[in-house]
CSV table of C-alpha atoms in Angstrom, one decimal:
chain,number,residue,atom,x,y,z
A,1,MET,CA,117.6,-236.6,-21.7
A,2,GLY,CA,115.2,-233.8,-20.6
A,3,LEU,CA,116.4,-230.4,-21.4
A,4,PRO,CA,115.7,-229.7,-25.0
A,5,PHE,CA,118.6,-227.6,-26.8
A,6,SER,CA,116.9,-224.3,-26.6
A,7,ARG,CA,116.8,-224.6,-22.9
A,8,ILE,CA,120.6,-226.2,-22.9
A,9,ALA,CA,122.3,-223.1,-25.8
A,10,ALA,CA,119.7,-220.3,-23.6
A,11,THR,CA,121.5,-221.5,-20.2
A,12,THR,CA,125.1,-221.2,-22.4
A,13,SER,CA,125.0,-218.5,-22.9
A,14,LEU,CA,123.2,-216.5,-19.7
A,15,MET,CA,126.6,-218.4,-18.6
A,16,LEU,CA,128.7,-216.3,-20.9
A,17,ILE,CA,127.7,-213.2,-21.7
A,18,PRO,CA,126.7,-211.9,-17.8
A,19,SER,CA,123.0,-210.3,-16.7
A,20,PHE,CA,123.1,-206.6,-17.4
A,21,THR,CA,123.1,-206.0,-13.6
A,22,GLN,CA,126.5,-207.9,-13.6
A,23,VAL,CA,127.9,-205.5,-15.8
A,24,LEU,CA,127.0,-202.5,-14.1
A,25,SER,CA,127.5,-204.0,-10.0
A,26,HIS,CA,132.2,-203.6,-11.4
A,27,PRO,CA,131.4,-200.7,-13.9
A,28,TYR,CA,135.1,-199.8,-14.1
A,29,ARG,CA,136.2,-203.7,-15.5
A,30,SER,CA,133.7,-203.9,-17.8
A,31,LEU,CA,134.4,-200.6,-19.9
A,32,ALA,CA,137.4,-202.1,-19.1
A,33,ILE,CA,136.4,-205.5,-21.6
A,34,ILE,CA,134.6,-203.7,-23.1
A,35,PHE,CA,137.0,-200.8,-24.9
A,36,VAL,CA,139.4,-204.3,-25.3
A,37,LEU,CA,137.6,-205.9,-27.2
A,38,TRP,CA,136.3,-202.6,-29.1
A,39,LYS,CA,139.9,-202.0,-29.8
A,40,ILE,CA,140.9,-205.6,-30.7
A,41,LEU,CA,138.5,-205.5,-33.0
A,42,LEU,CA,139.3,-202.4,-35.1
A,43,LEU,CA,142.9,-202.5,-34.6
A,44,LEU,CA,142.4,-205.6,-36.4
A,45,ILE,CA,140.1,-204.4,-39.6
A,46,ALA,CA,142.8,-201.7,-40.2
A,47,GLY,CA,146.0,-204.6,-39.2
A,48,LEU,CA,144.2,-206.3,-42.4
A,49,SER,CA,143.4,-204.2,-44.8
A,50,PRO,CA,145.1,-204.7,-47.8
A,51,GLY,CA,147.2,-202.4,-50.0
A,52,LEU,CA,148.8,-199.4,-49.1
A,53,GLY,CA,146.1,-197.5,-49.3
A,54,TYR,CA,145.7,-194.3,-52.0
A,55,ASP,CA,147.1,-192.4,-50.3
A,56,THR,CA,151.4,-192.8,-50.6
A,57,SER,CA,152.3,-189.7,-47.7
A,58,THR,CA,152.6,-192.8,-44.8
A,59,ASP,CA,155.1,-195.1,-47.2
A,60,LEU,CA,157.0,-192.1,-48.1
A,61,LEU,CA,157.5,-191.7,-44.2
A,62,PHE,CA,158.4,-194.6,-43.2
A,63,GLU,CA,160.8,-195.4,-46.5
A,64,LEU,CA,158.9,-198.4,-47.5
A,65,ASN,CA,159.1,-198.3,-50.4
A,66,THR,CA,162.7,-197.8,-51.0
A,67,ALA,CA,165.2,-199.9,-52.5
A,68,ASN,CA,166.8,-201.4,-49.5
A,69,VAL,CA,164.2,-204.1,-48.8
A,70,ASP,CA,165.1,-204.7,-45.2
A,71,SER,CA,165.6,-208.8,-44.6
A,72,ARG,CA,166.6,-208.2,-40.5
A,73,ARG,CA,163.7,-210.5,-38.4
A,74,TYR,CA,161.4,-208.6,-36.1
A,75,TYR,CA,159.5,-210.6,-33.4
A,76,LEU,CA,155.7,-210.9,-33.7
A,77,PRO,CA,154.7,-207.6,-32.1
A,78,GLN,CA,157.6,-205.0,-33.7
A,79,THR,CA,155.8,-206.8,-37.2
A,80,VAL,CA,152.7,-205.8,-35.2
A,81,LEU,CA,153.2,-202.7,-34.0
A,82,LYS,CA,154.9,-201.7,-37.6
A,83,ARG,CA,152.0,-202.9,-39.2
A,84,LEU,CA,149.6,-200.4,-37.0
A,85,SER,CA,151.9,-197.8,-37.3
A,86,ALA,CA,151.9,-197.8,-41.5
A,87,ARG,CA,147.7,-198.5,-41.3
A,88,LEU,CA,147.2,-195.5,-38.5
A,89,VAL,CA,149.9,-192.6,-39.2
A,90,ARG,CA,147.7,-191.1,-42.4
A,91,TRP,CA,146.5,-188.3,-42.7
A,92,ASP,CA,146.7,-185.2,-40.5
A,93,ALA,CA,148.7,-188.1,-37.3
A,94,ILE,CA,151.9,-188.0,-40.6
A,95,TYR,CA,152.3,-184.3,-39.5
A,96,PHE,CA,151.8,-185.0,-35.8
A,97,ILE,CA,154.8,-188.5,-35.9
A,98,SER,CA,157.4,-185.8,-37.8
A,99,SER,CA,156.5,-182.8,-36.0
A,100,ALA,CA,157.2,-184.7,-33.3
A,101,LYS,CA,160.5,-185.9,-34.0
A,102,HIS,CA,161.9,-183.0,-35.6
A,103,GLY,CA,159.7,-180.2,-34.4
A,104,TYR,CA,158.0,-177.9,-36.6
A,105,ILE,CA,160.4,-177.3,-39.4
A,106,TYR,CA,157.1,-175.7,-42.0
A,107,GLU,CA,154.8,-173.2,-40.8
A,108,GLN,CA,151.7,-175.1,-41.5
A,109,GLU,CA,152.6,-177.6,-39.3
A,110,TRP,CA,152.0,-174.7,-35.8
A,111,ALA,CA,148.7,-176.0,-36.9
A,112,PHE,CA,149.0,-179.0,-35.7
A,113,GLY,CA,148.3,-179.1,-31.5
A,114,TRP,CA,151.8,-177.9,-29.8
A,115,GLY,CA,150.7,-179.9,-26.6
A,116,VAL,CA,151.2,-183.2,-28.6
A,117,THR,CA,153.8,-183.2,-30.4
A,118,THR,CA,155.8,-182.2,-27.8
A,119,ILE,CA,154.3,-185.1,-25.2
A,120,ILE,CA,155.0,-187.9,-28.2
A,121,GLY,CA,158.0,-186.8,-29.0
A,122,ARG,CA,159.1,-186.2,-24.8
A,123,VAL,CA,157.8,-190.1,-24.6
A,124,ALA,CA,159.6,-191.4,-27.7
A,125,TYR,CA,162.7,-189.1,-27.1
A,126,TYR,CA,162.9,-191.1,-23.1
A,127,CYS,CA,162.3,-194.2,-24.8
A,128,THR,CA,164.7,-194.6,-28.1
A,129,THR,CA,169.0,-194.7,-26.6
A,130,SER,CA,170.8,-192.4,-28.0
A,131,LYS,CA,171.9,-194.6,-30.9
A,132,ALA,CA,168.7,-195.7,-32.0
A,133,ARG,CA,167.7,-191.9,-32.7
A,134,SER,CA,170.5,-190.9,-34.5
A,135,SER,CA,170.3,-194.0,-37.0
A,136,ASN,CA,167.9,-193.1,-40.1
A,137,ASP,CA,167.4,-197.5,-40.1
A,138,ILE,CA,163.2,-198.2,-40.6
A,139,ALA,CA,164.1,-200.4,-36.6
B,1,VAL,CA,164.6,-200.9,-27.2
B,2,PRO,CA,163.5,-202.3,-30.4
B,3,PHE,CA,162.2,-199.4,-33.0
B,4,SER,CA,164.5,-196.4,-34.6
B,5,GLY,CA,163.5,-194.1,-36.9
B,6,ILE,CA,160.8,-192.3,-36.9
B,7,TYR,CA,159.3,-195.7,-35.7
B,8,ALA,CA,159.3,-194.5,-32.5
B,9,GLU,CA,157.1,-191.4,-32.0
B,10,ALA,CA,154.5,-193.8,-34.4
B,11,VAL,CA,154.6,-196.4,-31.7
B,12,ALA,CA,154.6,-193.9,-28.7
B,13,GLY,CA,151.8,-192.0,-31.0
B,14,ILE,CA,149.7,-194.8,-30.7
B,15,LEU,CA,150.6,-196.1,-27.3
B,16,LEU,CA,149.3,-192.4,-26.0
B,17,SER,CA,146.3,-192.0,-27.7
B,18,ASN,CA,145.2,-195.5,-26.8
B,19,LEU,CA,146.1,-195.0,-22.8
B,20,ALA,CA,144.6,-191.3,-23.2
B,21,HIS,CA,141.3,-192.7,-24.6
B,22,PHE,CA,140.9,-195.1,-22.4
B,23,LEU,CA,141.7,-193.3,-19.1
B,24,SER,CA,139.0,-190.5,-20.8
B,25,VAL,CA,135.7,-193.6,-21.1
B,26,LEU,CA,137.0,-193.8,-17.0
B,27,VAL,CA,137.1,-190.4,-16.7
B,28,LEU,CA,133.7,-189.8,-18.3
B,29,TYR,CA,131.9,-192.6,-15.6
B,30,SER,CA,133.3,-191.4,-12.9
B,31,LEU,CA,132.2,-187.4,-14.1
B,32,SER,CA,128.4,-188.4,-15.7
B,33,LYS,CA,128.1,-190.4,-11.5
B,34,SER,CA,129.4,-187.1,-10.2
B,35,VAL,CA,126.8,-184.8,-12.4
B,36,THR,CA,123.6,-186.9,-11.8
B,37,ILE,CA,121.5,-188.0,-8.9
B,38,VAL,CA,123.1,-191.2,-8.0
B,39,SER,CA,119.6,-193.3,-7.0
B,40,LYS,CA,117.3,-192.1,-10.3
B,41,ALA,CA,120.8,-192.3,-12.7
B,42,GLY,CA,120.6,-195.8,-12.7
B,43,TYR,CA,122.7,-197.0,-15.6
B,44,MET,CA,122.6,-193.4,-17.9
B,45,PRO,CA,126.3,-193.1,-16.6
B,46,PHE,CA,128.0,-196.8,-17.5
B,47,ILE,CA,125.9,-196.6,-21.0
B,48,ALA,CA,127.6,-193.3,-21.5
B,49,SER,CA,130.5,-194.0,-21.2
B,50,THR,CA,130.2,-197.2,-22.9
B,51,LEU,CA,129.0,-194.7,-25.9
B,52,HIS,CA,132.3,-192.8,-25.6
B,53,VAL,CA,134.4,-196.2,-26.0
B,54,LEU,CA,132.5,-197.1,-29.3
B,55,SER,CA,132.7,-193.4,-30.1
B,56,PRO,CA,132.2,-192.4,-33.9
B,57,ALA,CA,135.3,-190.7,-33.8
B,58,GLY,CA,136.9,-194.4,-34.5
B,59,LEU,CA,140.5,-195.1,-34.7
B,60,PHE,CA,141.4,-191.4,-34.8
B,61,MET,CA,141.1,-192.2,-31.2
B,62,SER,CA,143.8,-195.1,-31.5
B,63,ALA,CA,146.0,-192.8,-33.9
B,64,PRO,CA,148.3,-190.4,-32.8
B,65,VAL,CA,146.7,-187.3,-33.3
B,66,ALA,CA,145.1,-185.3,-30.6
B,67,GLU,CA,141.9,-186.3,-30.5
B,68,SER,CA,142.7,-189.1,-27.3
B,69,LEU,CA,144.4,-186.7,-25.1
B,70,PHE,CA,142.1,-183.4,-25.3
B,71,SER,CA,140.3,-185.6,-24.7
B,72,LEU,CA,141.5,-187.0,-21.1
B,73,PHE,CA,142.0,-183.9,-20.1
B,74,HIS,CA,139.4,-182.1,-20.9
B,75,ILE,CA,136.9,-184.8,-19.3
B,76,SER,CA,139.1,-184.2,-16.4
B,77,ALA,CA,139.1,-180.8,-15.6
B,78,MET,CA,135.5,-180.6,-16.2
B,79,LEU,CA,135.5,-183.7,-13.2
B,80,ALA,CA,137.9,-181.2,-11.3
B,81,TYR,CA,135.4,-178.6,-12.3
B,82,CYS,CA,132.4,-180.1,-11.0
B,83,SER,CA,134.2,-181.6,-7.7
B,84,SER,CA,135.2,-177.7,-7.0
B,85,SER,CA,130.4,-177.4,-6.7
B,86,ARG,CA,130.0,-180.2,-4.7
B,87,SER,CA,131.3,-179.3,-1.1
B,88,PRO,CA,128.3,-180.0,0.8
B,89,VAL,CA,127.5,-176.4,2.4
B,90,ASP,CA,126.4,-173.6,1.5
B,91,LYS,CA,126.4,-173.7,-2.4
B,92,HIS,CA,127.4,-169.8,-2.4
B,93,GLU,CA,130.0,-170.4,-0.3
B,94,ARG,CA,133.1,-172.2,-1.2
B,95,HIS,CA,135.8,-174.1,0.9
B,96,LEU,CA,139.4,-173.6,0.6
B,97,LYS,CA,139.2,-177.3,-0.6
B,98,SER,CA,137.1,-176.2,-4.0
B,99,ASP,CA,138.8,-173.1,-4.9
B,100,MET,CA,141.8,-175.9,-5.0
B,101,TYR,CA,139.4,-178.0,-7.6
B,102,VAL,CA,139.1,-174.5,-9.6
B,103,LEU,CA,143.0,-174.3,-9.9
B,104,LEU,CA,143.4,-178.0,-10.8
B,105,SER,CA,140.2,-177.4,-13.7
B,106,GLY,CA,142.1,-174.4,-15.3
B,107,ALA,CA,145.5,-176.3,-14.8
B,108,LEU,CA,144.3,-179.2,-16.7
B,109,PHE,CA,141.5,-177.0,-19.6
B,110,ALA,CA,145.0,-174.8,-19.8
B,111,VAL,CA,146.7,-178.5,-20.4
B,112,ALA,CA,143.5,-179.2,-23.0
B,113,CYS,CA,143.9,-176.0,-24.5
B,114,THR,CA,147.4,-176.3,-26.1
B,115,MET,CA,146.4,-179.6,-28.0
B,116,ARG,CA,142.9,-178.5,-29.4
B,117,SER,CA,142.6,-174.5,-29.3
B,118,ASN,CA,138.6,-175.0,-28.9
B,119,GLY,CA,139.4,-175.9,-25.3
B,120,LEU,CA,139.2,-171.9,-24.3
B,121,PHE,CA,135.7,-172.2,-24.6
B,122,SER,CA,136.0,-173.9,-21.6
B,123,GLY,CA,136.8,-170.1,-20.2
B,124,ILE,CA,133.7,-169.7,-20.4
B,125,LEU,CA,132.7,-171.6,-17.5
B,126,TYR,CA,134.9,-169.0,-15.1
B,127,ALA,CA,133.3,-166.3,-16.6
B,128,TYR,CA,130.0,-167.8,-15.6
B,129,ASP,CA,131.4,-168.5,-12.4
B,130,LEU,CA,132.5,-164.5,-11.6
B,131,PHE,CA,129.5,-163.1,-13.0
B,132,ALA,CA,127.3,-165.0,-10.5
B,133,LEU,CA,130.2,-163.3,-7.7
B,134,ILE,CA,130.0,-159.6,-8.7
B,135,PHE,CA,126.5,-159.7,-8.4
B,136,ARG,CA,126.3,-161.2,-5.1
B,137,LEU,CA,128.8,-158.7,-4.4
B,138,MET,CA,125.8,-156.2,-4.7
B,139,SER,CA,123.5,-157.8,-2.7
B,140,ALA,CA,125.5,-159.1,0.0
B,141,PRO,CA,128.7,-157.5,1.5
B,142,ALA,CA,131.2,-158.4,0.8
B,143,THR,CA,132.9,-161.8,2.5
B,144,ALA,CA,136.8,-162.5,3.2
B,145,GLN,CA,135.8,-166.0,1.0
B,146,VAL,CA,133.7,-164.4,-1.3
B,147,TRP,CA,137.2,-162.9,-2.3
B,148,ARG,CA,138.6,-165.0,-2.1
B,149,ASN,CA,136.1,-167.4,-4.4
B,150,ALA,CA,136.6,-164.7,-7.1
B,151,THR,CA,140.7,-165.4,-7.0
B,152,ALA,CA,140.4,-168.5,-7.8
B,153,VAL,CA,138.3,-168.5,-10.6
B,154,VAL,CA,139.7,-165.3,-12.1
B,155,THR,CA,143.3,-167.3,-11.8
B,156,ALA,CA,141.7,-170.2,-13.0
B,157,GLY,CA,140.6,-168.2,-16.4
B,158,VAL,CA,144.1,-166.7,-16.7
B,159,ILE,CA,145.5,-170.0,-16.3
B,160,VAL,CA,143.3,-171.3,-19.3
B,161,LEU,CA,143.8,-168.4,-21.1
B,162,VAL,CA,147.8,-168.7,-21.0
B,163,GLY,CA,147.9,-172.5,-22.1
B,164,PHE,CA,145.5,-171.1,-24.9
B,165,LEU,CA,148.0,-168.3,-26.0
B,166,TYR,CA,151.4,-170.3,-24.9
B,167,PRO,CA,152.2,-172.5,-28.0
B,168,GLN,CA,151.1,-168.5,-30.2
B,169,ILE,CA,154.0,-166.8,-27.9
B,170,ALA,CA,156.3,-169.5,-29.1
B,171,ALA,CA,155.4,-168.7,-32.7
B,172,TYR,CA,155.6,-165.5,-33.3
B,173,ARG,CA,158.8,-165.9,-31.2
B,174,GLN,CA,160.7,-167.9,-33.2
B,175,TYR,CA,159.1,-166.2,-36.4
B,176,CYS,CA,158.8,-162.5,-35.4
B,177,ARG,CA,161.7,-161.9,-34.2
B,178,HIS,CA,163.3,-158.9,-36.4
B,179,LEU,CA,163.3,-155.7,-35.1
B,180,HIS,CA,161.9,-153.8,-38.4
B,181,GLY,CA,161.1,-155.4,-41.6
B,182,ASP,CA,161.4,-159.4,-42.8
B,183,ASN,CA,159.1,-160.2,-39.8
B,184,PRO,CA,156.2,-162.0,-42.3
B,185,THR,CA,153.4,-160.4,-43.0
B,186,TRP,CA,151.0,-162.5,-39.7
B,187,CYS,CA,153.6,-161.2,-37.4
B,188,ASN,CA,152.0,-157.2,-38.0
B,189,ALA,CA,147.9,-158.5,-37.8
B,190,LEU,CA,145.8,-158.8,-35.3
B,191,PRO,CA,145.9,-161.2,-33.5
B,192,PRO,CA,149.5,-162.2,-34.3
B,193,SER,CA,148.6,-165.8,-34.4
B,194,ILE,CA,150.6,-168.0,-36.7
B,195,THR,CA,146.9,-170.8,-36.7
B,196,THR,CA,144.9,-167.8,-38.0
B,197,HIS,CA,147.9,-167.0,-40.7
B,198,VAL,CA,147.7,-171.1,-41.5
B,199,GLN,CA,144.8,-171.7,-41.1
B,200,SER,CA,143.6,-169.2,-43.5
B,201,HIS,CA,146.5,-169.4,-45.6
B,202,TYR,CA,146.9,-173.1,-45.9
B,203,TRP,CA,143.6,-174.9,-45.9
């Protein structure tokens, strides 16, 4: 059968991987694809990393290591977002998130961009019901 | 609604950061295209935007911190500013439309300044424009258009300053409301800025 394997492989990869000219002819779509692929990779690494991390502030914030083990069932998107929250809310993000919820309580919290905590706080406020807002449950 | 407690803020913050990063990549592409000569630029705008996707800030661009949102508003402001000077008319004469772009860029820089105070440096653009206009006024008779340009540039600069000062004023009003004594010492410092105080005191 005529074609050598290397030729077939090259042809197949050419079909799968668009040429640079093709990529450039739809710049916004290409950037969107690159963005999504890159984020999937980064978030997978973050989500699949083992352990709680050596800074326990995150676990305290989300009450992850308290005695009342959460036995409710969650849908997959909820589980994924909860896990990502536990991975991404570290260091400064802890300040941003708690200020978004409670406003600035301690004076040092003013070092964390007022514009950002305000926007996050507003969005979270409008996306939750008043019942959910007042409850202290984990989710 | 699936989230309550502090998770609502965490999820909202993560979604906002990713959305802002994505939009800032698209705006950066548009900006890079607008500042390069189309025939000569080739793939430079695309490479620049791709590098902004792969940003060395990495996961910080997805985490609920200031970087992504600041990037979106700051790059958008630069796009608005560059749109203002691309009017096909003589470089020195600015259309009313271009003055509107100057004001829009000022407003976007101001929003960026409420997020990270180093956005204030962008005000240098308007200071430069103002000096250029003053030099023009010295060499040629003033037209109504030049005065309008100057007004737009000064107003944009003031808007940026307001964005920078607003959080400072909010903090001052909250902590320094006592007329005599009882105020934290930073209230009497110069400038009476809470950011200056907490940066030197806590970090």
